[in-house]
PDB file of C-alpha atoms in Angstrom:
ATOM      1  CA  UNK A   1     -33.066  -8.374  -3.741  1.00  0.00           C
ATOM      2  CA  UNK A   2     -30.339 -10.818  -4.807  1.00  0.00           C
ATOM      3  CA  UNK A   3     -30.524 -13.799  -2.603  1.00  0.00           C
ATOM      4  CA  UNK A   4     -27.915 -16.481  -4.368  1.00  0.00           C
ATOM      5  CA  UNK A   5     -24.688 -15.167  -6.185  1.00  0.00           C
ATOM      6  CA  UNK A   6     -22.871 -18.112  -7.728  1.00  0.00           C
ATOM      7  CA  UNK A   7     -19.510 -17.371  -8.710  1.00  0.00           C
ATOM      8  CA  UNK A   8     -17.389 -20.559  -8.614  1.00  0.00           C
ATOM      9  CA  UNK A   9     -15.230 -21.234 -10.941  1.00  0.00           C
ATOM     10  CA  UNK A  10     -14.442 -17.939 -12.328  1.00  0.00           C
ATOM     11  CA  UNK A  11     -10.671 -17.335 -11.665  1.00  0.00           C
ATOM     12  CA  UNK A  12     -11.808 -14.840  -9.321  1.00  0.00           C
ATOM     13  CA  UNK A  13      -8.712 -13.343  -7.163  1.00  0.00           C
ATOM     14  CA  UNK A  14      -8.708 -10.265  -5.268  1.00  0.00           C
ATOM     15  CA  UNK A  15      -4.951  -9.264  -5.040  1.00  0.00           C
ATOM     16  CA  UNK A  16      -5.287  -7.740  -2.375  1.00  0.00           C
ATOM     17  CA  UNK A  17      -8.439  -5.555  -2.710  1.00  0.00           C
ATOM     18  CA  UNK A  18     -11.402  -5.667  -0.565  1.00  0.00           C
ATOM     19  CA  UNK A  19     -13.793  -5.243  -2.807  1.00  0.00           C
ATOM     20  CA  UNK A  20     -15.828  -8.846  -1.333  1.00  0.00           C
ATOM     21  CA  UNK A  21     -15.007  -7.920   1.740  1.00  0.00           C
ATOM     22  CA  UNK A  22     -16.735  -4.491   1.581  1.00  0.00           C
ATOM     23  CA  UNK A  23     -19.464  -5.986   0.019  1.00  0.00           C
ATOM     24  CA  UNK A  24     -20.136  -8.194   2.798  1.00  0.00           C
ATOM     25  CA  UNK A  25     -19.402  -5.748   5.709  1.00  0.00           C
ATOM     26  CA  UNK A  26     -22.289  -3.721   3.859  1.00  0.00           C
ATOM     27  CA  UNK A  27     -24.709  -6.325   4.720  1.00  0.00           C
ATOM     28  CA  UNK A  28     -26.792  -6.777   1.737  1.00  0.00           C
ATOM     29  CA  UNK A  29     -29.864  -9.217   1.522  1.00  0.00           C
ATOM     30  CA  UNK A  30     -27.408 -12.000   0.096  1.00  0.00           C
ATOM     31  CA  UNK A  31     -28.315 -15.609   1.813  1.00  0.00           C
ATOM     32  CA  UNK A  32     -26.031 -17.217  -0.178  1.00  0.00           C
ATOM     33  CA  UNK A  33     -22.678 -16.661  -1.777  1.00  0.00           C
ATOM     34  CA  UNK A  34     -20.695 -19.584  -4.035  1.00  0.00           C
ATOM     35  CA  UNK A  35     -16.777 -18.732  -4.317  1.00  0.00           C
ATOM     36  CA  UNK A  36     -16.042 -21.857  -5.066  1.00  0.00           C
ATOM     37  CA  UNK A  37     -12.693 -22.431  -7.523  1.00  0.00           C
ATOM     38  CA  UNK A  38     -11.452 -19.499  -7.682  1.00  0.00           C
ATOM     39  CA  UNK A  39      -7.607 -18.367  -6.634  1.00  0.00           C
ATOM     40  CA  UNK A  40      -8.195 -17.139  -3.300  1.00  0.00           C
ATOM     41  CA  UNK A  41      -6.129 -17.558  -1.098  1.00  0.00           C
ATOM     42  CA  UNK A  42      -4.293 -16.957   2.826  1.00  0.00           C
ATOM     43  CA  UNK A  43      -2.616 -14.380   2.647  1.00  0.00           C
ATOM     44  CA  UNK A  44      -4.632 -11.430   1.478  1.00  0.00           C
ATOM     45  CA  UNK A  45      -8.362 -13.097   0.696  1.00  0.00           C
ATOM     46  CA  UNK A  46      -9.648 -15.136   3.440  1.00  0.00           C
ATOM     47  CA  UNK A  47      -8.506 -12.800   6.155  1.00  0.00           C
ATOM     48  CA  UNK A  48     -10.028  -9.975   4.130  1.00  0.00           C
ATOM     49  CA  UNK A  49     -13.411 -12.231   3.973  1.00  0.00           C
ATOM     50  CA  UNK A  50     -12.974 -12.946   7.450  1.00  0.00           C
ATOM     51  CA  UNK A  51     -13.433  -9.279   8.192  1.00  0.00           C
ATOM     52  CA  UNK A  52     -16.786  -8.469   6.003  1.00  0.00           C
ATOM     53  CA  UNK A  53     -18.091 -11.715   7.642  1.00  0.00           C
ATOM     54  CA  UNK A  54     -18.050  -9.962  11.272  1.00  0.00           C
ATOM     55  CA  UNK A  55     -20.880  -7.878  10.595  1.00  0.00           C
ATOM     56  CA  UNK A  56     -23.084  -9.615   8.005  1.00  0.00           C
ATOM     57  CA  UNK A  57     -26.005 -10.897   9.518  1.00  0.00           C
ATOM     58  CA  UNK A  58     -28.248 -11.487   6.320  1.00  0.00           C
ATOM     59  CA  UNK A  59     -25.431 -14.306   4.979  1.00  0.00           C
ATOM     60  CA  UNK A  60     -26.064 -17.782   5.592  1.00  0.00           C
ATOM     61  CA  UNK A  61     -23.617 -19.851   3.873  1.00  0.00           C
ATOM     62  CA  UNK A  62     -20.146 -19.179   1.998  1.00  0.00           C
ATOM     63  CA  UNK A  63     -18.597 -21.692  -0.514  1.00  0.00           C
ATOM     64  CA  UNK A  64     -14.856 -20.833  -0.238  1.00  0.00           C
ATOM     65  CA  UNK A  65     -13.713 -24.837  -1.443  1.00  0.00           C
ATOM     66  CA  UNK A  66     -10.961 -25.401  -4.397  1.00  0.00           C
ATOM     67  CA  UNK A  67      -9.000 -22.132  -3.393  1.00  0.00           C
ATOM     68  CA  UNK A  68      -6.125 -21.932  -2.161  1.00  0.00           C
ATOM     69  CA  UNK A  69      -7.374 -21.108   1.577  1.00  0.00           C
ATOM     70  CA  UNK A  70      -6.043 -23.280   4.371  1.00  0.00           C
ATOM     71  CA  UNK A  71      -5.093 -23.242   7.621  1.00  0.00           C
ATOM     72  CA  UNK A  72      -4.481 -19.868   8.744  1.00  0.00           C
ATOM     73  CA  UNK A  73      -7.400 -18.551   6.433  1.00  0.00           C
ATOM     74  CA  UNK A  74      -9.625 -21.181   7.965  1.00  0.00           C
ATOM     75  CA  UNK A  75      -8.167 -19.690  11.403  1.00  0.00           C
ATOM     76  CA  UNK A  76      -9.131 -16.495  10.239  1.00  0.00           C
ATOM     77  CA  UNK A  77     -12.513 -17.203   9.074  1.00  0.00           C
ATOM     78  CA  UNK A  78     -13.530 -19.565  11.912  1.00  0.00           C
ATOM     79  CA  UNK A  79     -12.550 -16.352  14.394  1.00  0.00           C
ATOM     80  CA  UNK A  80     -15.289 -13.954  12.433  1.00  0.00           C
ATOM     81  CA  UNK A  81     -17.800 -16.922  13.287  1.00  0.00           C
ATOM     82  CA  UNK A  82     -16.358 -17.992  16.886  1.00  0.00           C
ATOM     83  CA  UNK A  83     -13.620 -15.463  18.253  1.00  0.00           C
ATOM     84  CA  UNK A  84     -13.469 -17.182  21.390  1.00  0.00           C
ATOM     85  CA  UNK A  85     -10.774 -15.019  23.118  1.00  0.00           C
ATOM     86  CA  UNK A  86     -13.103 -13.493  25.523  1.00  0.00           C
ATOM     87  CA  UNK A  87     -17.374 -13.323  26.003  1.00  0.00           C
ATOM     88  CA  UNK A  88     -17.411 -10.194  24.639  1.00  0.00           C
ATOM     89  CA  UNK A  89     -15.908 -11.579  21.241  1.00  0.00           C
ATOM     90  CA  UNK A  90     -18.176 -14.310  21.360  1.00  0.00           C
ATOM     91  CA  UNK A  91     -20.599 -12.267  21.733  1.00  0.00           C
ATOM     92  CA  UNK A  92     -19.995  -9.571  19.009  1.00  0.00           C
ATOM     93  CA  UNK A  93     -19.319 -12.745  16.632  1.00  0.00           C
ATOM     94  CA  UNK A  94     -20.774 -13.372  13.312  1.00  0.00           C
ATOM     95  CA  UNK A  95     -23.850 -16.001  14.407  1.00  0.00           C
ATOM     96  CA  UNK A  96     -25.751 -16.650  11.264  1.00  0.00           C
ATOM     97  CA  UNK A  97     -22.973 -17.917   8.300  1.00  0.00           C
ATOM     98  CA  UNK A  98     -22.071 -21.232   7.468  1.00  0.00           C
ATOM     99  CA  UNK A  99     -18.699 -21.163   5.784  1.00  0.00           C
ATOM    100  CA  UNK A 100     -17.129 -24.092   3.534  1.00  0.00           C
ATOM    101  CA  UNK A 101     -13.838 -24.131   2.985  1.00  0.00           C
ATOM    102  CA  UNK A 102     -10.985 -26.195   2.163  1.00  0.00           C
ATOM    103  CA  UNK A 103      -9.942 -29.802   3.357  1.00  0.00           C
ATOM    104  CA  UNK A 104      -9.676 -27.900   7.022  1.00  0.00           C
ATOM    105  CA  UNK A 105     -13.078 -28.219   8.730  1.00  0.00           C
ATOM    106  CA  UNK A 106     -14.773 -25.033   9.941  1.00  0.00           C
ATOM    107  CA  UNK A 107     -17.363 -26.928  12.480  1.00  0.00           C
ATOM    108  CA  UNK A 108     -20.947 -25.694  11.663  1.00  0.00           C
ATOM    109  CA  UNK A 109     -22.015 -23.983  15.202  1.00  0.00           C
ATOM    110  CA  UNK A 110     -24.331 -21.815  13.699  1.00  0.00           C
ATOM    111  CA  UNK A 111     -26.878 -24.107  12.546  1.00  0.00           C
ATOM    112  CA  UNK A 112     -30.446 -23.924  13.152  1.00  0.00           C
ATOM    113  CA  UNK A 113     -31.584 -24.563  17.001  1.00  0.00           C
ATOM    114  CA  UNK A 114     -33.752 -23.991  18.746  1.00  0.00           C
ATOM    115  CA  UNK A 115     -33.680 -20.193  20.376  1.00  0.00           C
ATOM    116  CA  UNK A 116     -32.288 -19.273  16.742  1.00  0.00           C
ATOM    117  CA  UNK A 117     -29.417 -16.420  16.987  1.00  0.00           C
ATOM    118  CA  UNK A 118     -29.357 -16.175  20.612  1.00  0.00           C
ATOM    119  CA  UNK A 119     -29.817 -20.071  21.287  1.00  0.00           C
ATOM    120  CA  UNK A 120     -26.217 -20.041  18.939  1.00  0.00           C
ATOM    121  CA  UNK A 121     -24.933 -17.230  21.252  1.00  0.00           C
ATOM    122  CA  UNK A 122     -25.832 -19.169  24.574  1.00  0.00           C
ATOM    123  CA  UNK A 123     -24.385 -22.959  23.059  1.00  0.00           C
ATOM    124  CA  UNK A 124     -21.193 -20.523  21.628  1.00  0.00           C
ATOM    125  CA  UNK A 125     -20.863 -19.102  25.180  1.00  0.00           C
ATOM    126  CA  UNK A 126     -21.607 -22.322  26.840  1.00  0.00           C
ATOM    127  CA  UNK A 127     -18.716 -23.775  24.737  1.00  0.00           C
ATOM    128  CA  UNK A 128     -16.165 -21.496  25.612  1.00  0.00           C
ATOM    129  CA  UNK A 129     -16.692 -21.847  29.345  1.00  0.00           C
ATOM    130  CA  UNK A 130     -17.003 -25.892  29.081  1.00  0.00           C
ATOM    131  CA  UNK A 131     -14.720 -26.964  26.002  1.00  0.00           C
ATOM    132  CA  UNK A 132     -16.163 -30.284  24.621  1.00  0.00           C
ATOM    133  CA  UNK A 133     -12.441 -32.551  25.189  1.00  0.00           C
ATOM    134  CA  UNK A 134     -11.020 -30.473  28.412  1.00  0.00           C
ATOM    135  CA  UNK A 135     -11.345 -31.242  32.077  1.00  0.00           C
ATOM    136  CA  UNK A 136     -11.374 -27.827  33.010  1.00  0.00           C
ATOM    137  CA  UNK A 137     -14.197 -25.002  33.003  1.00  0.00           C
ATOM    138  CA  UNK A 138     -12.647 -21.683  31.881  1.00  0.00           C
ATOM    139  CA  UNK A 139     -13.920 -19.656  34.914  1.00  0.00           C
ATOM    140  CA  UNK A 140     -11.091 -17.202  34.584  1.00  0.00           C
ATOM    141  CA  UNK A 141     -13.042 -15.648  31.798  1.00  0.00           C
ATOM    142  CA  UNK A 142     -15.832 -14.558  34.844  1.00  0.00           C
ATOM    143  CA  UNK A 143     -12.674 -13.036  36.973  1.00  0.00           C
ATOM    144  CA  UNK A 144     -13.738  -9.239  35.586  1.00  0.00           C
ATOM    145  CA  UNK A 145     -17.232  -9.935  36.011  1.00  0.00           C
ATOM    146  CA  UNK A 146     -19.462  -9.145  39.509  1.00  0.00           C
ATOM    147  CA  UNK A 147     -21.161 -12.360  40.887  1.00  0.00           C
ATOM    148  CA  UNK A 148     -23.935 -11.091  40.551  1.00  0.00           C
ATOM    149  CA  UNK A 149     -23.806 -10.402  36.923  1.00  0.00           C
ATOM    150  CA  UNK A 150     -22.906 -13.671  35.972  1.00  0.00           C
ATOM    151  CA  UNK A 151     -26.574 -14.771  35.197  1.00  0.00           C
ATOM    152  CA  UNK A 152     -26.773 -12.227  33.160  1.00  0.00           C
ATOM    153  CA  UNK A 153     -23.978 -13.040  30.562  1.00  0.00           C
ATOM    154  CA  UNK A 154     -25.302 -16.556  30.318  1.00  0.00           C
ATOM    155  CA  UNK A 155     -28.635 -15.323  29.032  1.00  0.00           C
TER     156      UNK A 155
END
């Protein structure tokens, strides 16, 4: 099957329609996908993106640069890679794309290491209890869990 699609620079815009989106929610053998200067955008494209993204597991990189995609579609596109807003978002996360997009970074946490797709689940975890600049541990997100289950959602 189709591996690489390269469609950057081809005034692509959906307007709305979620037509990509679909596409990637389908989960086809695509590795790689180049979107690169085209007019998408915020409002109706990235979040849209964001959403096929959740479920693709075959994708490994996205090149969304020289749109019009910025903060809150970088917001929205991080969250299908890292939706840290509790372990069992984390864990039902998208843990194999890279995306590009914009001057707004979108850090790369699901590079190859070691352990592959679980070894990203255990570091993404592992960052959401420890955060890399806080003094705190986020141990209110074990206050649902038994004690003795603990172990278990670290693994």
């Amino acid at each position: 099957g189709l591996k690489t699609l390269h469609l950057t620079g081809n005034d692509i815009s959906t307007d709305g329609s979620s037509i990509i989106a679909d596409c990637l929610a389908a989960d086809p053998p695509l590795q790689e996908l180049f979107l690169a200067g085209n007019k998408l955008n915020d409002d109706d494209d990235a979040e849209l993106i964001a959403e096929g993204l959740k479920t693709n597991t075959n994708l490994k990189k996205i090149d969304l640069r020289d749109n019009a995609i910025v903060r809150l579609g970088c917001k929205a596109l991080f969250k299908a890679i890292f939706n840290d807003e509790s372990l069992n978002s984390v864990s039902s996360s998208n843990h194999t794309c890279d995306i590009l997009a914009s001057s707004y970074k979108i850090p790369c946490i699901n590079k190859e290491i070691f352990g592959g797709k679980s070894g990203v689940l255990l570091a993404k975890k592992f960052a959401m209890i420890a955060p890399p600049n806080d003094q705190d541990v986020n141990v209110h997100l074990f206050s649902e869990v038994p004690p003795e289950l603990i172990h278990k959602v670290l693994k």
